[in-house]
mmCIF file of C-alpha atoms and ligand atoms in Angstrom:
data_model
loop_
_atom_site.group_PDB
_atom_site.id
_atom_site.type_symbol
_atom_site.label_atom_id
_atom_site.label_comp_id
_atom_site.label_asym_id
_atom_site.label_seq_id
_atom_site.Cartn_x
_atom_site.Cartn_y
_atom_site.Cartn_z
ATOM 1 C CA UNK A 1 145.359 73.897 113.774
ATOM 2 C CA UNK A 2 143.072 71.353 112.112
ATOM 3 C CA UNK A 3 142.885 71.527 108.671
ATOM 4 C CA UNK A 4 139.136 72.527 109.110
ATOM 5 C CA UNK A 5 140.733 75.622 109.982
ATOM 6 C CA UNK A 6 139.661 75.473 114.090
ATOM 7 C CA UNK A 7 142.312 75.372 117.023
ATOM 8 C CA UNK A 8 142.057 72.549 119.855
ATOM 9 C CA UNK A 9 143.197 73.532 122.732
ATOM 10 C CA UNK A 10 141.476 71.464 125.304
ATOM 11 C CA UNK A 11 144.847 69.334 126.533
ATOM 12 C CA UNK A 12 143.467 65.719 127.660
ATOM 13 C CA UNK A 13 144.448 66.581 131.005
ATOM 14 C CA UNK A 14 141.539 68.983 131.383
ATOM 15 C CA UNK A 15 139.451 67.084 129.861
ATOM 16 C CA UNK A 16 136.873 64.962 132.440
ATOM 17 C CA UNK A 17 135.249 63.116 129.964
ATOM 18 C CA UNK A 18 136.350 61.100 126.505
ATOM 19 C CA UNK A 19 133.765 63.556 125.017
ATOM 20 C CA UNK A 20 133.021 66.491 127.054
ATOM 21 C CA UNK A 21 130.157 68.935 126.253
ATOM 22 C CA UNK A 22 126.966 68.162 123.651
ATOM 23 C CA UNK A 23 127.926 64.685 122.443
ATOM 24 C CA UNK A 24 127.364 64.382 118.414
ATOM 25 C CA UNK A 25 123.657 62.669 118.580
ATOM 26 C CA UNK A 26 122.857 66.506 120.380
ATOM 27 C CA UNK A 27 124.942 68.518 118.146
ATOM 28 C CA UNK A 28 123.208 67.028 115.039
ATOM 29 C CA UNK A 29 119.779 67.293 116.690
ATOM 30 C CA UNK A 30 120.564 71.005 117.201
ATOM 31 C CA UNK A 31 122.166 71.593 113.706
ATOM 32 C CA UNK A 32 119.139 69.898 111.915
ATOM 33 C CA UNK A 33 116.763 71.834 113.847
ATOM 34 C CA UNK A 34 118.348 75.545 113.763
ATOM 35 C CA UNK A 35 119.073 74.748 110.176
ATOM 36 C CA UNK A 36 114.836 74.444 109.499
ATOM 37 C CA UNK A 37 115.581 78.051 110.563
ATOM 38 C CA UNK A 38 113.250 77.590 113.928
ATOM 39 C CA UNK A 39 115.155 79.779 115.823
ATOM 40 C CA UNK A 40 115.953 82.191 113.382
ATOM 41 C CA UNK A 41 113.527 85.646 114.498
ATOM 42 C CA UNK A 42 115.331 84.987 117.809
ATOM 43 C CA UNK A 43 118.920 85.260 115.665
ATOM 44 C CA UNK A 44 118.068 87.951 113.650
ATOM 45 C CA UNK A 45 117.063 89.615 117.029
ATOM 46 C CA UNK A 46 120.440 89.184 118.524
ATOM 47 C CA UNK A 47 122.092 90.723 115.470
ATOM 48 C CA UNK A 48 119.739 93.518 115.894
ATOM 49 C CA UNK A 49 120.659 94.267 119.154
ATOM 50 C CA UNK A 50 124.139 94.042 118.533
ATOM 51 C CA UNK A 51 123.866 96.308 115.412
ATOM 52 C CA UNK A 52 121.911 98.829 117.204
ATOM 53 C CA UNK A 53 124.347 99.370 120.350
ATOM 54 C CA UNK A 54 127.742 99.658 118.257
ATOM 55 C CA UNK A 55 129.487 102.368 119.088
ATOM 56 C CA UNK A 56 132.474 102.543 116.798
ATOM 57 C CA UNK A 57 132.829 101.749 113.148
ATOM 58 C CA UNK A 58 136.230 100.093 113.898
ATOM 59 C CA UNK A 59 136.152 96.405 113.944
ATOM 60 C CA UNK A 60 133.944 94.834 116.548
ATOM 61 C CA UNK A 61 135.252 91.961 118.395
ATOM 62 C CA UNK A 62 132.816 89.268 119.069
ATOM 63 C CA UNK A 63 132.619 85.534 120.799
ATOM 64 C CA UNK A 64 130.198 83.291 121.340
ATOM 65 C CA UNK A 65 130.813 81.269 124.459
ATOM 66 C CA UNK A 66 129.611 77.293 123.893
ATOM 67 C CA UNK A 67 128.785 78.395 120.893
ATOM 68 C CA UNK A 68 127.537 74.556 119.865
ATOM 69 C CA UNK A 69 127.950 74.156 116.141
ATOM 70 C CA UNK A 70 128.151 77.848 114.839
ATOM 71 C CA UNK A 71 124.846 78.869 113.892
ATOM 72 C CA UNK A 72 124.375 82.338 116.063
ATOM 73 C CA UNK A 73 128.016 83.165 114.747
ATOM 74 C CA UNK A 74 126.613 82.388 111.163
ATOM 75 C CA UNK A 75 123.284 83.992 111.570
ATOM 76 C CA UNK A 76 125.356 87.322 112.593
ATOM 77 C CA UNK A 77 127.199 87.140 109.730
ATOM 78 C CA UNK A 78 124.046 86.761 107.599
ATOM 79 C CA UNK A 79 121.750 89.774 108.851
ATOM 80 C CA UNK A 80 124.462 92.462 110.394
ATOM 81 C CA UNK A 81 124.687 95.655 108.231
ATOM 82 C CA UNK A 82 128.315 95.370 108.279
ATOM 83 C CA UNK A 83 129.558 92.683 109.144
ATOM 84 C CA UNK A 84 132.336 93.032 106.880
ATOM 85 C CA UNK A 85 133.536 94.622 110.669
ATOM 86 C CA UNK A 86 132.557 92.039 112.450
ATOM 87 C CA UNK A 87 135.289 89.770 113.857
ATOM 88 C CA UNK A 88 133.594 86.444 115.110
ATOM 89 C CA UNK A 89 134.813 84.003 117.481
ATOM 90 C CA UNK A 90 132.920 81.113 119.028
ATOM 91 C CA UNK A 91 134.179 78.742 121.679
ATOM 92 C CA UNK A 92 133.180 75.247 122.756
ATOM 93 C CA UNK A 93 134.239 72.483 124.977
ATOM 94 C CA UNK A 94 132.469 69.863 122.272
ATOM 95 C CA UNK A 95 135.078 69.059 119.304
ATOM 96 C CA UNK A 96 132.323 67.906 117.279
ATOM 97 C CA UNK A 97 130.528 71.013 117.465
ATOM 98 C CA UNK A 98 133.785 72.648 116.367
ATOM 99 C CA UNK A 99 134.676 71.216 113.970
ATOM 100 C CA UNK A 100 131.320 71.691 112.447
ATOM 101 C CA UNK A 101 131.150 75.484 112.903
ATOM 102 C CA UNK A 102 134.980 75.744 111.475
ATOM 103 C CA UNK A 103 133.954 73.855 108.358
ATOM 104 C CA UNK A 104 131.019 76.098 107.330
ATOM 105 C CA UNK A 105 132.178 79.477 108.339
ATOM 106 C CA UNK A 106 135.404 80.049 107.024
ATOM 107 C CA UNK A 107 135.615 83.531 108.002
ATOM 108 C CA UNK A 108 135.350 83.065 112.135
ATOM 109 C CA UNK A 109 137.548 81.399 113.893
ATOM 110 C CA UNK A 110 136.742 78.589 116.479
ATOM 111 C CA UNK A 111 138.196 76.836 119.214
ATOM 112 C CA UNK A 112 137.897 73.751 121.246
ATOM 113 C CA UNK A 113 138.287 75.346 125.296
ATOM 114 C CA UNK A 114 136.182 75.465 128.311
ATOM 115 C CA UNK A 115 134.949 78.483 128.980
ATOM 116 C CA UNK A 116 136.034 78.519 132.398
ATOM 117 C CA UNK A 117 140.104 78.981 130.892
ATOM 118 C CA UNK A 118 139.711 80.706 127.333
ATOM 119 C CA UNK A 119 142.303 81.106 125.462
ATOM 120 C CA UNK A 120 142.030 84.548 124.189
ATOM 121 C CA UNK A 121 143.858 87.840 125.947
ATOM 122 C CA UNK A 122 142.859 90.391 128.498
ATOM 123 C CA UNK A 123 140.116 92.604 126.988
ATOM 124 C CA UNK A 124 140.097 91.591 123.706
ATOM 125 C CA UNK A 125 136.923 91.265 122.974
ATOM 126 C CA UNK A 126 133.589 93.985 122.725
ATOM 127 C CA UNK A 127 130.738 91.783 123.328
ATOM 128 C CA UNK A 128 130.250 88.423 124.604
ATOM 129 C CA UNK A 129 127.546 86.126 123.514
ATOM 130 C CA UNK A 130 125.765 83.517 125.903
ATOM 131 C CA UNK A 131 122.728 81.445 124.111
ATOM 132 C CA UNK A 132 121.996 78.883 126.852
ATOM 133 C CA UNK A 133 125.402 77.787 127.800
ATOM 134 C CA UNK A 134 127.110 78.049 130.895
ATOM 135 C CA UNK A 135 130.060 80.690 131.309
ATOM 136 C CA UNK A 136 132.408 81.885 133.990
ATOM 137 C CA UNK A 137 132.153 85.264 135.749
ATOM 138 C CA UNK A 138 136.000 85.497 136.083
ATOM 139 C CA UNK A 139 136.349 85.057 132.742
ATOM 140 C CA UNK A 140 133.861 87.369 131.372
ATOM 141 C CA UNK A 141 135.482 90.146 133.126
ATOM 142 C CA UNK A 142 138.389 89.294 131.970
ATOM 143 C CA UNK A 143 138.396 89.502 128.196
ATOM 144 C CA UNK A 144 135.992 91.948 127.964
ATOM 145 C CA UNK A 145 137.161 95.736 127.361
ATOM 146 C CA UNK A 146 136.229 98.420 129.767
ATOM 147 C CA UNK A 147 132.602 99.454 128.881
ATOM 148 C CA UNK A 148 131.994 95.823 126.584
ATOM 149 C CA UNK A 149 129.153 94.358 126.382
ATOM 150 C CA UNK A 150 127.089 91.036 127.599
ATOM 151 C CA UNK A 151 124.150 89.592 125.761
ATOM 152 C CA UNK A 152 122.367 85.972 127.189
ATOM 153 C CA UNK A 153 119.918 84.600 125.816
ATOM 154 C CA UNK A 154 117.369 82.991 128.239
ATOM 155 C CA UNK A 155 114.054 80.761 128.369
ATOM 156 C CA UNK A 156 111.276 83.588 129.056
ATOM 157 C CA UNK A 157 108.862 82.195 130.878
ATOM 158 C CA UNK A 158 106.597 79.950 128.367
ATOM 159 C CA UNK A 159 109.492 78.474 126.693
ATOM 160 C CA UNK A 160 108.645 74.883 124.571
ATOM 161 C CA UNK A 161 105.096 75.214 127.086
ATOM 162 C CA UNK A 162 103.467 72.782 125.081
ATOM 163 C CA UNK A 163 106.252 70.704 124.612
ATOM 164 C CA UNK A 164 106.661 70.710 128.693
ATOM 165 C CA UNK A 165 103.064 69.975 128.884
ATOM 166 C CA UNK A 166 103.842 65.940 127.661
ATOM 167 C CA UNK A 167 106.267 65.654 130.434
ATOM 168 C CA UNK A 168 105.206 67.606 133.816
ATOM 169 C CA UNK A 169 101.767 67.484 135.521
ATOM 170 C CA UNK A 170 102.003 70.445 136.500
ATOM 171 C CA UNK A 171 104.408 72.751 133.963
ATOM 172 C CA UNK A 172 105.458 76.061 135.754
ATOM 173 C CA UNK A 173 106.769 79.572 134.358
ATOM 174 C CA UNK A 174 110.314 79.369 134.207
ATOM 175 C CA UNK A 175 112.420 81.918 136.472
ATOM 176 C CA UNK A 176 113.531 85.548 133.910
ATOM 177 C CA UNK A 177 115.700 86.545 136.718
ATOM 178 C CA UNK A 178 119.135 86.820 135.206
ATOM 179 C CA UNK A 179 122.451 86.614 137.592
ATOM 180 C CA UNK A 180 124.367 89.589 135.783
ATOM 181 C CA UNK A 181 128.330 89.144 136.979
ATOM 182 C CA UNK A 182 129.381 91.649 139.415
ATOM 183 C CA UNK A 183 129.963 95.231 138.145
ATOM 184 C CA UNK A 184 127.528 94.248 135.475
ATOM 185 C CA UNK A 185 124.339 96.991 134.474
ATOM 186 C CA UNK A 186 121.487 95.780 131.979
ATOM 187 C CA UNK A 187 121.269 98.484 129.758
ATOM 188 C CA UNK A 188 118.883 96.457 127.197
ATOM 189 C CA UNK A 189 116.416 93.553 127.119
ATOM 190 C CA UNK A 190 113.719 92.237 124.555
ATOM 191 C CA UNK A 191 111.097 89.275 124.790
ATOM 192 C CA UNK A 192 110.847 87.109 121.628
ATOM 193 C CA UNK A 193 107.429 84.969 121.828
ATOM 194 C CA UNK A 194 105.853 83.182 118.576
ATOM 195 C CA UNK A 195 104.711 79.988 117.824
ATOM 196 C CA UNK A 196 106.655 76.958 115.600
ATOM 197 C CA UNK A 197 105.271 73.622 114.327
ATOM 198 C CA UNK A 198 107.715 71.389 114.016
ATOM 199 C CA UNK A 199 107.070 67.663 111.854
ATOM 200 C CA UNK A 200 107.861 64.712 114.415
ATOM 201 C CA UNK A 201 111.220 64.045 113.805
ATOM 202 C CA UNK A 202 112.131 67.467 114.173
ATOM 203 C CA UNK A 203 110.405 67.519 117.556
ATOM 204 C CA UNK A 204 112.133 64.823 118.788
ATOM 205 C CA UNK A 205 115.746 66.998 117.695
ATOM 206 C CA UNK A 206 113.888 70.210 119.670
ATOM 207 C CA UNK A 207 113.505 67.609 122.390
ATOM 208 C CA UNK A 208 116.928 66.259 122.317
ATOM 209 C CA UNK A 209 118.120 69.994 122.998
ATOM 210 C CA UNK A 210 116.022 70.664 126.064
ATOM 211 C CA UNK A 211 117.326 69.869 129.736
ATOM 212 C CA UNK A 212 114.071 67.870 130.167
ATOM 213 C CA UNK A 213 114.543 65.750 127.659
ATOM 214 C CA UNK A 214 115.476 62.442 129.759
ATOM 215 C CA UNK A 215 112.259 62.622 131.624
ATOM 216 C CA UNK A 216 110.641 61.246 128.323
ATOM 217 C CA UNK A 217 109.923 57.344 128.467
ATOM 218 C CA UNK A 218 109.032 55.453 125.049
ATOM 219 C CA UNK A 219 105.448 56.409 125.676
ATOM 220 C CA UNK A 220 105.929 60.059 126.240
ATOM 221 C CA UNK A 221 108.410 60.139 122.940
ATOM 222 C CA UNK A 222 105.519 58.307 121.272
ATOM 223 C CA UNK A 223 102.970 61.067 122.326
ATOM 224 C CA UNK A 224 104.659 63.560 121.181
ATOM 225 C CA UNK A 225 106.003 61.969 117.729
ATOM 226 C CA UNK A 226 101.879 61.441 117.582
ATOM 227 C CA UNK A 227 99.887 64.731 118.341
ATOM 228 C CA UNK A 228 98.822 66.089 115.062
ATOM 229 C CA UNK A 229 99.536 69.712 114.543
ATOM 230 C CA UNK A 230 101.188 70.442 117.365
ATOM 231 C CA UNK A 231 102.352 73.748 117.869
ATOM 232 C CA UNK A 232 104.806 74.978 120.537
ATOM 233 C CA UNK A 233 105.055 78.330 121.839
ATOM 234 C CA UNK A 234 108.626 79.759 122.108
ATOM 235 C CA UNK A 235 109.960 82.471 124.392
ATOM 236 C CA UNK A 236 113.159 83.713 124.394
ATOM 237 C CA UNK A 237 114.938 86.309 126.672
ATOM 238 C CA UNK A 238 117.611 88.976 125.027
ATOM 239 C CA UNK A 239 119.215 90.537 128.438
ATOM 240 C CA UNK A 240 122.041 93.024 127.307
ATOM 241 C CA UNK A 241 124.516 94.182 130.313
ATOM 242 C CA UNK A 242 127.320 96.284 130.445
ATOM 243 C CA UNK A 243 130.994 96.202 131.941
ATOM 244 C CA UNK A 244 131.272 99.501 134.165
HETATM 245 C C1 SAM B 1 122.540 74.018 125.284
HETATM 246 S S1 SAM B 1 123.969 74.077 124.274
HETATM 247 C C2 SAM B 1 123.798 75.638 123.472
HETATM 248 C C3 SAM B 1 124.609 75.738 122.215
HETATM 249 C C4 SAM B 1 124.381 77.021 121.380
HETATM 250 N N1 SAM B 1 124.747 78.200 122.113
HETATM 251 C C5 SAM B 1 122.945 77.066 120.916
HETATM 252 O O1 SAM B 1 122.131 77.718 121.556
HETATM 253 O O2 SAM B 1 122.656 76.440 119.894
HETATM 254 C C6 SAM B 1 125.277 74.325 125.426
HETATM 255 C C7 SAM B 1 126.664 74.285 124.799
HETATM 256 O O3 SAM B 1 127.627 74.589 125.800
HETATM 257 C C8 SAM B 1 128.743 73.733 125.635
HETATM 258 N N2 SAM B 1 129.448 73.663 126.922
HETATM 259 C C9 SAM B 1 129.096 72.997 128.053
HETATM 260 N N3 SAM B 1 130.019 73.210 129.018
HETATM 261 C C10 SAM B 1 130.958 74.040 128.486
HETATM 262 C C11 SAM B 1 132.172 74.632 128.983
HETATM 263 N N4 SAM B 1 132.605 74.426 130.230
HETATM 264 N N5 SAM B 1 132.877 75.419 128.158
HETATM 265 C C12 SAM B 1 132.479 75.652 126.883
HETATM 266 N N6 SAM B 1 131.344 75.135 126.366
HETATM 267 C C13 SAM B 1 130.607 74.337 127.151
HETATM 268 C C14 SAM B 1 128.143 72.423 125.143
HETATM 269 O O4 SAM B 1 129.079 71.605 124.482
HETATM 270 C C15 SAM B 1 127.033 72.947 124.209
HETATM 271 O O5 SAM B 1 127.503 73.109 122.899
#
């Protein structure tokens, strides 16, 4: 246990890189940029949908897989109408990340792992939280309880569109079909669309936490540092499943 109060349990033998995951340039691109509370209707939306399909009173057992530095687990905290029974976990195979969601939410508990081996036991948990990190079928079935529940989080279709627009010719839609794991029914789904305007440097961290982002040459970065006003649509995808 570190004394920031997370667990590492990522052995260097498992490891495949010196610093596996979002490196720390990434992880503070992404803090700084949730933090300006961008992202935040599509937060409060999650703990919405969570809220609305509790079934029991009883504490509710939640992790966030590649949970980056916190902020979902945070958010959920924040907005849930009780989440004085709301046990959060969140999991990441960055230490950095971590250590920075241990240090600033005292009451979850985090843990360096991959999500392909979590360290957690058979059907602990009631939901399972995905925000655009990858996760293991496997394992999803296996520490979920009977009837628990799955929520992803998705690019809909016009995600960052004008933010794509610098870097592709030709942007396209992006895919909203969602591979569910095997005995897996969606029993929910909402589309989140509005518009932001970030200020240039904060574009650049939006940038930094796209897949697209090394397609951007000095001139492209420039572009986009340069256009006045710009605003960029987001569109997220809430897909809620169920273990049958
Ligand atoms: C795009 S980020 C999303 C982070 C966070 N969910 C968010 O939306 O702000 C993907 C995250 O998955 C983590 N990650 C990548 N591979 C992983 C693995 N095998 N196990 C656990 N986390 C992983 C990365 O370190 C990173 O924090």
């Amino acid at each position: 246990m570190a004394k920031e109060g997370y667990l590492n349990l990522l052995p260097a033998q498992h490891k495949k890189s010196k610093e596996p995951g979002d490196s720390r340039a990434m992880m503070r691109a992404r803090r700084n940029f949730l933090e300006a509370g961008f992202y935040q209707e599509m937060a409060k939306a999650i703990t919405a949908m969570i809220d609305h399909h509790r079934t029991t009173d009883a504490m509710m057992h939640i992790l966030d897989m590649g949970c980056g530095e916190g902020y979902y687990s945070r958010q959920i905290e924040l907005h849930s109408k009780d989440s004085v029974h709301l046990d959060l976990h969140g999991i990441d195979i960055a230490k950095n990340a971590i250590l920075a969601a241990a240090k600033k939410q005292a009451r979850a508990r985090f843990i360096v792992a991959s999500n392909k081996r979590m360290p957690y036991a058979d059907h602990y948990f009631d939901l399972l939280l995905r925000v655009y990190a990858p996760s293991n079928d496997a394992e999803v079935q296996r520490l979920l309880k009977p009837g628990g529940l799955l929520l992803i989080v998705t690019p809909g279709p016009r995600h960052l569109w004008q933010l794509r627009e610098f870097i592709y010719k030709d942007v396209k839609a992006h895919h909203t079909d969602i591979a569910l794991p095997k005995h897996f029914s969606q029993i929910d789904s909402q589309q989140i669309t509005y518009k932001i305007q970030p200020d240039p440097d904060q574009r650049m961290a939006l940038l930094q936490m796209t897949p697209f982002a090394w397609r951007a040459n000095q001139e492209i970065l420039a572009q986009i540092k340069q256009a006045d006003n710009l605003e960029i649509e987001v569109d997220f995808l809430l897909t809620l499943s169920k273990n049958s």
